[in-house]
Short mmCIF file of C-alpha atoms in Angstrom, two decimals:
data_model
loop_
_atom_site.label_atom_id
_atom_site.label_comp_id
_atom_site.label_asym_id
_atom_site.label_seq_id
_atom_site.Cartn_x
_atom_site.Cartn_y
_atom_site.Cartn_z
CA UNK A 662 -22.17 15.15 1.73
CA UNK A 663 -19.50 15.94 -0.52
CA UNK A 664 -16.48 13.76 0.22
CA UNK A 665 -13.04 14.49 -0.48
CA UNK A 666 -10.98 11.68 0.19
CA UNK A 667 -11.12 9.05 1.83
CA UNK A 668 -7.79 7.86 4.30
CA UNK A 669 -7.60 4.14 6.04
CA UNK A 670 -5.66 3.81 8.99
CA UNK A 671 -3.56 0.45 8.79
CA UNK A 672 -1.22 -1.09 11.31
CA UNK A 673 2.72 -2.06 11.52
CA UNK A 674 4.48 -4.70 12.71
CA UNK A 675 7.71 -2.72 12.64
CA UNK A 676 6.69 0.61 12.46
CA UNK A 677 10.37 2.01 10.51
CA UNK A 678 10.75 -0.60 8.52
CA UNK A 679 7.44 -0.07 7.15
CA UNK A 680 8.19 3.75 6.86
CA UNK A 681 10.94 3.11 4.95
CA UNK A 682 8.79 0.94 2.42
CA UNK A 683 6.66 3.46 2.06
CA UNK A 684 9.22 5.88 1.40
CA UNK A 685 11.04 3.30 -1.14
CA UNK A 686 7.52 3.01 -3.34
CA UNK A 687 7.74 6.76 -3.49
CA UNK A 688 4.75 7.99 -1.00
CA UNK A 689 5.74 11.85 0.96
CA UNK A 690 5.30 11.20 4.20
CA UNK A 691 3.93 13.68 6.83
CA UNK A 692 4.90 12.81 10.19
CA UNK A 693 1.88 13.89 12.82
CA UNK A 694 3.31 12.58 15.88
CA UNK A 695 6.18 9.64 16.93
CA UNK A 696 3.58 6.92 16.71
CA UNK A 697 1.33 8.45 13.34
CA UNK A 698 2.05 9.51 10.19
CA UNK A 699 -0.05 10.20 6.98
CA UNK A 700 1.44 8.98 3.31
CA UNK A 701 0.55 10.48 0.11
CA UNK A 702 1.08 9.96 -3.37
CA UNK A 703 -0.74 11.97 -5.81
CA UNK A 704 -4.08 13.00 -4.56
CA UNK A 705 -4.11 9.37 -2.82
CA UNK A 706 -2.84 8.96 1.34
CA UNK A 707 -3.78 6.71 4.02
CA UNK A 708 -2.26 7.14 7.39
CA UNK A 709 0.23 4.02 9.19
CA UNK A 710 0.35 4.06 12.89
CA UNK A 711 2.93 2.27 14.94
CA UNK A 712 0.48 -0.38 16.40
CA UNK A 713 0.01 -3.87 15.59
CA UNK A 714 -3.19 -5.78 16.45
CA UNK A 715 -2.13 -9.40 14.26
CA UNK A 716 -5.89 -9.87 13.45
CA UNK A 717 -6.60 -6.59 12.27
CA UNK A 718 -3.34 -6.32 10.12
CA UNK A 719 -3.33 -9.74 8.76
CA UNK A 720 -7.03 -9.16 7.17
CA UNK A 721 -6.50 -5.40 5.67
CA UNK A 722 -6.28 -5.18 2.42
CA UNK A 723 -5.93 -1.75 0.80
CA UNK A 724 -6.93 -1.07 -3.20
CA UNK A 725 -4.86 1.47 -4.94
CA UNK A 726 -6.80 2.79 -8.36
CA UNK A 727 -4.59 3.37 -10.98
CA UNK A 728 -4.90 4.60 -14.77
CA UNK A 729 -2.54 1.98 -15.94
CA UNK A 730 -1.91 -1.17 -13.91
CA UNK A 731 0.73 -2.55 -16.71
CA UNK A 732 3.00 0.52 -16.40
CA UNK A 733 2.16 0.59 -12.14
CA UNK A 734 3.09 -3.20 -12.33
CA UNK A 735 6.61 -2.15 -14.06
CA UNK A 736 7.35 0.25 -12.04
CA UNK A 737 7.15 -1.66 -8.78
CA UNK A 738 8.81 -4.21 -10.23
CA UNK A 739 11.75 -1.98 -10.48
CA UNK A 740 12.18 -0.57 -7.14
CA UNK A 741 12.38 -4.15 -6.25
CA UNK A 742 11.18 -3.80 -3.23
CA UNK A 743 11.44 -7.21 -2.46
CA UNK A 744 15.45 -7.43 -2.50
CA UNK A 745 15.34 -4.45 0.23
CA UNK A 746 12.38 -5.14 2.52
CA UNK A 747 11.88 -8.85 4.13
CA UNK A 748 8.36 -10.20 3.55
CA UNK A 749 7.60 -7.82 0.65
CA UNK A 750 6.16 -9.58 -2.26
CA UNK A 751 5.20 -8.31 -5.51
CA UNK A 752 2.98 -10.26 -7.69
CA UNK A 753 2.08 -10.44 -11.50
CA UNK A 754 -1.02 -8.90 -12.97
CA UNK A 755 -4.58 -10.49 -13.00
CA UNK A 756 -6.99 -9.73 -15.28
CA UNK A 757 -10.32 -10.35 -14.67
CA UNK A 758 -13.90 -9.45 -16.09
CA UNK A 759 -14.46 -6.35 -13.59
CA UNK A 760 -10.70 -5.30 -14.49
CA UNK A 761 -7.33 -5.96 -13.52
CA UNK A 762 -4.50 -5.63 -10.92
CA UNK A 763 -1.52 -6.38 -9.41
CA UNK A 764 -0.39 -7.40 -5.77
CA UNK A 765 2.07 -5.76 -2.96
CA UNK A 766 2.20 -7.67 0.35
CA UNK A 767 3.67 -5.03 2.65
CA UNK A 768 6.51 -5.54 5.45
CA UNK A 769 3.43 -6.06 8.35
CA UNK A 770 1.66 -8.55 5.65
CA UNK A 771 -0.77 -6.02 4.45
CA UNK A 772 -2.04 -6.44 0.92
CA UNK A 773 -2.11 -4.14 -1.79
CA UNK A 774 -4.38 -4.17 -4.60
CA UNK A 775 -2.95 -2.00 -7.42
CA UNK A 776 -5.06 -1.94 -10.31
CA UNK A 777 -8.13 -0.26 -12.86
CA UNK A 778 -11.77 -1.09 -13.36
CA UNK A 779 -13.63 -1.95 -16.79
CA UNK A 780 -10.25 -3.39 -18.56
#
């Protein structure tokens, strides 16, 4: 095998609202029917579907690797997300021994890792 990418499928709880906050952190979204669509940034993209299974969302957790999670940490603290979507939450930086990241809980709940291995 020689993978390319690979795309998660997560859940909304509202599925425009969440649209929107995808569209707000700057992912191009492709819409593939009225209940899919797939969202890319970069060479990254993971496709949001208009269902909601509380369980399922509530546990998935998605990591976005970036080259610079100080400079990815400013930048989404800028679009202040929080002040336009309810439930959004951005959180500060952690470093760890493995590396470091930041946090984005989505509008369904789902949490974002943003961060970089071997800092």
């Amino acid at each position: 095998m020689n993978p390319i990418s690979i795309r998660p499928f997560i859940g909304a709880k509202d599925f425009e609202l969440s649209r929107r906050f995808y569209h707000a952190w700057g992912f191009a979204e492709i819409q593939l029917s009225a209940d899919l669509s797939v969202f890319k940034l970069g060479n990254t993209a993971f496709y949001l579907q208009d269902a909601f299974v509380e369980e399922w969302v509530n546990n998935t957790m998605v990591f976005l690797e970036v080259q610079n999670v100080e400079a990815a940490f400013e930048h989404l603290v800028s679009l202040d997300l929080p002040g336009q979507f309810p439930g959004v939450r951005v959180l500060p930086i952690r470093y760890q021994d493995w590396g470091s990241e930041c946090f984005v809980h989505d509008p369904s709940g789902i949490l974002w890792h943003v961060g970089v291995f071997g800092e």
